[in-house]
Amino acid sequence: MSFKKDLRLLVKPYYLINILLSVSYILSKRISMICNYVFAQDDCELDGRETEILFFLMIVIMIRTRKTGSVTMINYLTSSFVYTKVANLILWFYADVRMGSLFAFIFILCALILPEPTYQGPENVIYLHGANGLQDELQRDTRVIWLVAFYTAWNPACVTFAPVFSELSAEYALENFKLGKVDVGRYPDAAAKYHISDASTSKQLPTLILFKDGKEVDRRPYASNKGKLVKFLFSLDNVKAAFDLNNIYSDCKKNPIKRKEKKKAV
């Protein structure tokens, strides 16, 4: 299902143009007609320096996409676009300063007029104002189960996870099972209270915490018995399995919160 969704996204201009920019140099070198016209040469093979740049690019993409927790085709593409386009920019400048300048102009123009598509589906996320805002909600009615995402707006992994969490909220949110978010970049008190590092090098962003009866019962990522952080890939299926969301939803659905009715005046 996720693969079909990714294929539908690929036909959007943002992805088509960025894929074309990402492979522009290799295509120009490998297609004889284009190579002869652009580079004015009969030998259209990659030289040693070009091969080194492409090999280094491949290593960087693999490392960075692992760090951001990218697990789908779209995630991998989105995470790698910046690196592939920068590598192409270097290659074009290496081949010809004029072609490099033209590529740089197209690169900047596309960034301005073709922003990355954002999640457009339904969501039922409650945005909480720091540690106090979260605590107020947890104590308001302890019968309500909360799944809360702690995130920052600048972290790539948080940006990647945002549409996943929105989709989860649309699928699972009930009156007694709520999904909330806390921006720890804006509210560092929440990060401090729940022991989440909000540093630029943090491996705890995003962090998901499940609260029952107003208390934390589970989180991802979590620290092992030795205090080492256990990595977690924030895909839709992984989150559902890790927090047993289907069973939580089923139990909450079967046991709705019963409101006390006010006695009528005689």
PDB file of N, CA, C and O in Angstrom, residues 96-134:
ATOM      1  N   ASP A  96      32.332  22.467 -16.852  1.00  0.00           N
ATOM      2  CA  ASP A  96      32.250  23.763 -17.527  1.00  0.00           C
ATOM      3  C   ASP A  96      31.611  24.775 -16.570  1.00  0.00           C
ATOM      4  O   ASP A  96      30.498  24.535 -16.088  1.00  0.00           O
ATOM      5  N   VAL A  97      32.282  25.874 -16.337  1.00  0.00           N
ATOM      6  CA  VAL A  97      31.777  26.897 -15.408  1.00  0.00           C
ATOM      7  C   VAL A  97      30.436  27.437 -15.864  1.00  0.00           C
ATOM      8  O   VAL A  97      29.531  27.684 -15.057  1.00  0.00           O
ATOM      9  N   ARG A  98      30.267  27.596 -17.172  1.00  0.00           N
ATOM     10  CA  ARG A  98      28.995  28.121 -17.697  1.00  0.00           C
ATOM     11  C   ARG A  98      27.848  27.152 -17.440  1.00  0.00           C
ATOM     12  O   ARG A  98      26.759  27.566 -17.037  1.00  0.00           O
ATOM     13  N   MET A  99      28.107  25.868 -17.649  1.00  0.00           N
ATOM     14  CA  MET A  99      27.064  24.872 -17.398  1.00  0.00           C
ATOM     15  C   MET A  99      26.773  24.766 -15.897  1.00  0.00           C
ATOM     16  O   MET A  99      25.630  24.585 -15.482  1.00  0.00           O
ATOM     17  N   GLY A 100      27.808  24.914 -15.083  1.00  0.00           N
ATOM     18  CA  GLY A 100      27.619  24.905 -13.634  1.00  0.00           C
ATOM     19  C   GLY A 100      26.773  26.071 -13.172  1.00  0.00           C
ATOM     20  O   GLY A 100      25.893  25.916 -12.306  1.00  0.00           O
ATOM     21  N   SER A 101      27.002  27.242 -13.755  1.00  0.00           N
ATOM     22  CA  SER A 101      26.222  28.436 -13.403  1.00  0.00           C
ATOM     23  C   SER A 101      24.763  28.272 -13.819  1.00  0.00           C
ATOM     24  O   SER A 101      23.846  28.659 -13.079  1.00  0.00           O
ATOM     25  N   LEU A 102      24.540  27.677 -14.997  1.00  0.00           N
ATOM     26  CA  LEU A 102      23.173  27.436 -15.467  1.00  0.00           C
ATOM     27  C   LEU A 102      22.463  26.446 -14.547  1.00  0.00           C
ATOM     28  O   LEU A 102      21.298  26.651 -14.173  1.00  0.00           O
ATOM     29  N   PHE A 103      23.169  25.382 -14.153  1.00  0.00           N
ATOM     30  CA  PHE A 103      22.575  24.384 -13.250  1.00  0.00           C
ATOM     31  C   PHE A 103      22.251  25.019 -11.906  1.00  0.00           C
ATOM     32  O   PHE A 103      21.191  24.748 -11.315  1.00  0.00           O
ATOM     33  N   ALA A 104      23.142  25.879 -11.399  1.00  0.00           N
ATOM     34  CA  ALA A 104      22.914  26.553 -10.119  1.00  0.00           C
ATOM     35  C   ALA A 104      21.667  27.427 -10.186  1.00  0.00           C
ATOM     36  O   ALA A 104      20.866  27.469  -9.241  1.00  0.00           O
ATOM     37  N   PHE A 105      21.481  28.111 -11.313  1.00  0.00           N
ATOM     38  CA  PHE A 105      20.291  28.962 -11.493  1.00  0.00           C
ATOM     39  C   PHE A 105      19.020  28.116 -11.478  1.00  0.00           C
ATOM     40  O   PHE A 105      18.032  28.454 -10.804  1.00  0.00           O
ATOM     41  N   ILE A 106      19.035  26.981 -12.208  1.00  0.00           N
ATOM     42  CA  ILE A 106      17.866  26.083 -12.257  1.00  0.00           C
ATOM     43  C   ILE A 106      17.608  25.483 -10.870  1.00  0.00           C
ATOM     44  O   ILE A 106      16.467  25.377 -10.416  1.00  0.00           O
ATOM     45  N   PHE A 107      18.673  25.108 -10.189  1.00  0.00           N
ATOM     46  CA  PHE A 107      18.617  24.537  -8.835  1.00  0.00           C
ATOM     47  C   PHE A 107      17.876  25.500  -7.905  1.00  0.00           C
ATOM     48  O   PHE A 107      16.896  25.127  -7.223  1.00  0.00           O
ATOM     49  N   ILE A 108      18.304  26.759  -7.868  1.00  0.00           N
ATOM     50  CA  ILE A 108      17.699  27.765  -6.977  1.00  0.00           C
ATOM     51  C   ILE A 108      16.263  28.071  -7.389  1.00  0.00           C
ATOM     52  O   ILE A 108      15.368  28.190  -6.546  1.00  0.00           O
ATOM     53  N   LEU A 109      16.032  28.195  -8.703  1.00  0.00           N
ATOM     54  CA  LEU A 109      14.693  28.503  -9.205  1.00  0.00           C
ATOM     55  C   LEU A 109      13.695  27.415  -8.811  1.00  0.00           C
ATOM     56  O   LEU A 109      12.580  27.716  -8.351  1.00  0.00           O
ATOM     57  N   CYS A 110      14.075  26.162  -8.951  1.00  0.00           N
ATOM     58  CA  CYS A 110      13.184  25.043  -8.599  1.00  0.00           C
ATOM     59  C   CYS A 110      12.907  25.013  -7.096  1.00  0.00           C
ATOM     60  O   CYS A 110      11.791  24.695  -6.670  1.00  0.00           O
ATOM     61  N   ALA A 111      13.916  25.352  -6.299  1.00  0.00           N
ATOM     62  CA  ALA A 111      13.732  25.383  -4.852  1.00  0.00           C
ATOM     63  C   ALA A 111      12.715  26.449  -4.446  1.00  0.00           C
ATOM     64  O   ALA A 111      11.962  26.282  -3.482  1.00  0.00           O
ATOM     65  N   LEU A 112      12.671  27.548  -5.207  1.00  0.00           N
ATOM     66  CA  LEU A 112      11.755  28.650  -4.896  1.00  0.00           C
ATOM     67  C   LEU A 112      10.327  28.388  -5.357  1.00  0.00           C
ATOM     68  O   LEU A 112       9.368  28.724  -4.666  1.00  0.00           O
ATOM     69  N   ILE A 113      10.173  27.793  -6.531  1.00  0.00           N
ATOM     70  CA  ILE A 113       8.823  27.642  -7.096  1.00  0.00           C
ATOM     71  C   ILE A 113       8.228  26.247  -6.927  1.00  0.00           C
ATOM     72  O   ILE A 113       7.045  26.043  -7.167  1.00  0.00           O
ATOM     73  N   LEU A 114       9.075  25.272  -6.499  1.00  0.00           N
ATOM     74  CA  LEU A 114       8.566  23.911  -6.326  1.00  0.00           C
ATOM     75  C   LEU A 114       8.875  23.404  -4.917  1.00  0.00           C
ATOM     76  O   LEU A 114       9.801  22.600  -4.723  1.00  0.00           O
ATOM     77  N   PRO A 115       8.136  23.843  -3.898  1.00  0.00           N
ATOM     78  CA  PRO A 115       8.372  23.340  -2.538  1.00  0.00           C
ATOM     79  C   PRO A 115       7.952  21.885  -2.435  1.00  0.00           C
ATOM     80  O   PRO A 115       7.124  21.405  -3.210  1.00  0.00           O
ATOM     81  N   GLU A 116       8.529  21.185  -1.467  1.00  0.00           N
ATOM     82  CA  GLU A 116       8.191  19.772  -1.266  1.00  0.00           C
ATOM     83  C   GLU A 116       6.729  19.623  -0.863  1.00  0.00           C
ATOM     84  O   GLU A 116       6.251  20.361   0.013  1.00  0.00           O
ATOM     85  N   PRO A 117       5.985  18.715  -1.509  1.00  0.00           N
ATOM     86  CA  PRO A 117       4.577  18.507  -1.139  1.00  0.00           C
ATOM     87  C   PRO A 117       4.445  18.083   0.321  1.00  0.00           C
ATOM     88  O   PRO A 117       5.222  17.259   0.805  1.00  0.00           O
ATOM     89  N   THR A 118       3.496  18.663   1.013  1.00  0.00           N
ATOM     90  CA  THR A 118       3.262  18.301   2.414  1.00  0.00           C
ATOM     91  C   THR A 118       2.023  17.410   2.515  1.00  0.00           C
ATOM     92  O   THR A 118       1.231  17.315   1.578  1.00  0.00           O
ATOM     93  N   TYR A 119       1.876  16.788   3.668  1.00  0.00           N
ATOM     94  CA  TYR A 119       0.732  15.901   3.900  1.00  0.00           C
ATOM     95  C   TYR A 119      -0.568  16.701   3.808  1.00  0.00           C
ATOM     96  O   TYR A 119      -0.734  17.718   4.477  1.00  0.00           O
ATOM     97  N   GLN A 120      -1.484  16.252   2.964  1.00  0.00           N
ATOM     98  CA  GLN A 120      -2.740  16.967   2.737  1.00  0.00           C
ATOM     99  C   GLN A 120      -3.960  16.221   3.276  1.00  0.00           C
ATOM    100  O   GLN A 120      -5.084  16.681   3.115  1.00  0.00           O
ATOM    101  N   GLY A 121      -3.737  15.078   3.881  1.00  0.00           N
ATOM    102  CA  GLY A 121      -4.851  14.271   4.363  1.00  0.00           C
ATOM    103  C   GLY A 121      -5.392  14.770   5.696  1.00  0.00           C
ATOM    104  O   GLY A 121      -4.892  15.749   6.268  1.00  0.00           O
ATOM    105  N   PRO A 122      -6.382  14.086   6.221  1.00  0.00           N
ATOM    106  CA  PRO A 122      -6.981  14.490   7.500  1.00  0.00           C
ATOM    107  C   PRO A 122      -6.026  14.209   8.657  1.00  0.00           C
ATOM    108  O   PRO A 122      -5.151  13.345   8.558  1.00  0.00           O
ATOM    109  N   GLU A 123      -6.172  14.974   9.721  1.00  0.00           N
ATOM    110  CA  GLU A 123      -5.387  14.704  10.925  1.00  0.00           C
ATOM    111  C   GLU A 123      -6.196  15.106  12.146  1.00  0.00           C
ATOM    112  O   GLU A 123      -7.121  15.917  12.060  1.00  0.00           O
ATOM    113  N   ASN A 124      -5.867  14.508  13.265  1.00  0.00           N
ATOM    114  CA  ASN A 124      -6.565  14.803  14.511  1.00  0.00           C
ATOM    115  C   ASN A 124      -5.528  14.928  15.626  1.00  0.00           C
ATOM    116  O   ASN A 124      -5.600  14.261  16.642  1.00  0.00           O
ATOM    117  N   VAL A 125      -4.533  15.802  15.381  1.00  0.00           N
ATOM    118  CA  VAL A 125      -3.431  16.005  16.318  1.00  0.00           C
ATOM    119  C   VAL A 125      -3.730  17.207  17.208  1.00  0.00           C
ATOM    120  O   VAL A 125      -4.184  18.247  16.744  1.00  0.00           O
ATOM    121  N   ILE A 126      -3.446  17.049  18.505  1.00  0.00           N
ATOM    122  CA  ILE A 126      -3.605  18.144  19.460  1.00  0.00           C
ATOM    123  C   ILE A 126      -2.221  18.702  19.777  1.00  0.00           C
ATOM    124  O   ILE A 126      -1.339  17.967  20.245  1.00  0.00           O
ATOM    125  N   TYR A 127      -2.006  19.982  19.490  1.00  0.00           N
ATOM    126  CA  TYR A 127      -0.709  20.613  19.726  1.00  0.00           C
ATOM    127  C   TYR A 127      -0.666  21.162  21.153  1.00  0.00           C
ATOM    128  O   TYR A 127      -1.498  21.981  21.537  1.00  0.00           O
ATOM    129  N   LEU A 128       0.303  20.682  21.916  1.00  0.00           N
ATOM    130  CA  LEU A 128       0.383  20.989  23.342  1.00  0.00           C
ATOM    131  C   LEU A 128       1.462  22.032  23.619  1.00  0.00           C
ATOM    132  O   LEU A 128       2.518  22.041  22.976  1.00  0.00           O
ATOM    133  N   HIS A 129       1.183  22.895  24.596  1.00  0.00           N
ATOM    134  CA  HIS A 129       2.086  24.006  24.901  1.00  0.00           C
ATOM    135  C   HIS A 129       3.021  23.659  26.057  1.00  0.00           C
ATOM    136  O   HIS A 129       2.774  23.983  27.210  1.00  0.00           O
ATOM    137  N   GLY A 130       4.099  22.976  25.713  1.00  0.00           N
ATOM    138  CA  GLY A 130       5.131  22.678  26.688  1.00  0.00           C
ATOM    139  C   GLY A 130       4.750  21.646  27.730  1.00  0.00           C
ATOM    140  O   GLY A 130       3.707  20.980  27.651  1.00  0.00           O
ATOM    141  N   ALA A 131       5.630  21.519  28.747  1.00  0.00           N
ATOM    142  CA  ALA A 131       5.446  20.514  29.801  1.00  0.00           C
ATOM    143  C   ALA A 131       4.176  20.763  30.596  1.00  0.00           C
ATOM    144  O   ALA A 131       3.445  19.826  30.927  1.00  0.00           O
ATOM    145  N   ASN A 132       3.883  22.035  30.887  1.00  0.00           N
ATOM    146  CA  ASN A 132       2.687  22.348  31.668  1.00  0.00           C
ATOM    147  C   ASN A 132       1.409  22.037  30.894  1.00  0.00           C
ATOM    148  O   ASN A 132       0.445  21.503  31.455  1.00  0.00           O
ATOM    149  N   GLY A 133       1.420  22.375  29.600  1.00  0.00           N
ATOM    150  CA  GLY A 133       0.257  22.085  28.769  1.00  0.00           C
ATOM    151  C   GLY A 133      -0.018  20.599  28.683  1.00  0.00           C
ATOM    152  O   GLY A 133      -1.169  20.155  28.767  1.00  0.00           O
ATOM    153  N   LEU A 134       1.047  19.810  28.535  1.00  0.00           N
ATOM    154  CA  LEU A 134       0.897  18.359  28.479  1.00  0.00           C
ATOM    155  C   LEU A 134       0.417  17.817  29.820  1.00  0.00           C
ATOM    156  O   LEU A 134      -0.501  16.985  29.874  1.00  0.00           O
TER     157      LEU A 134
END
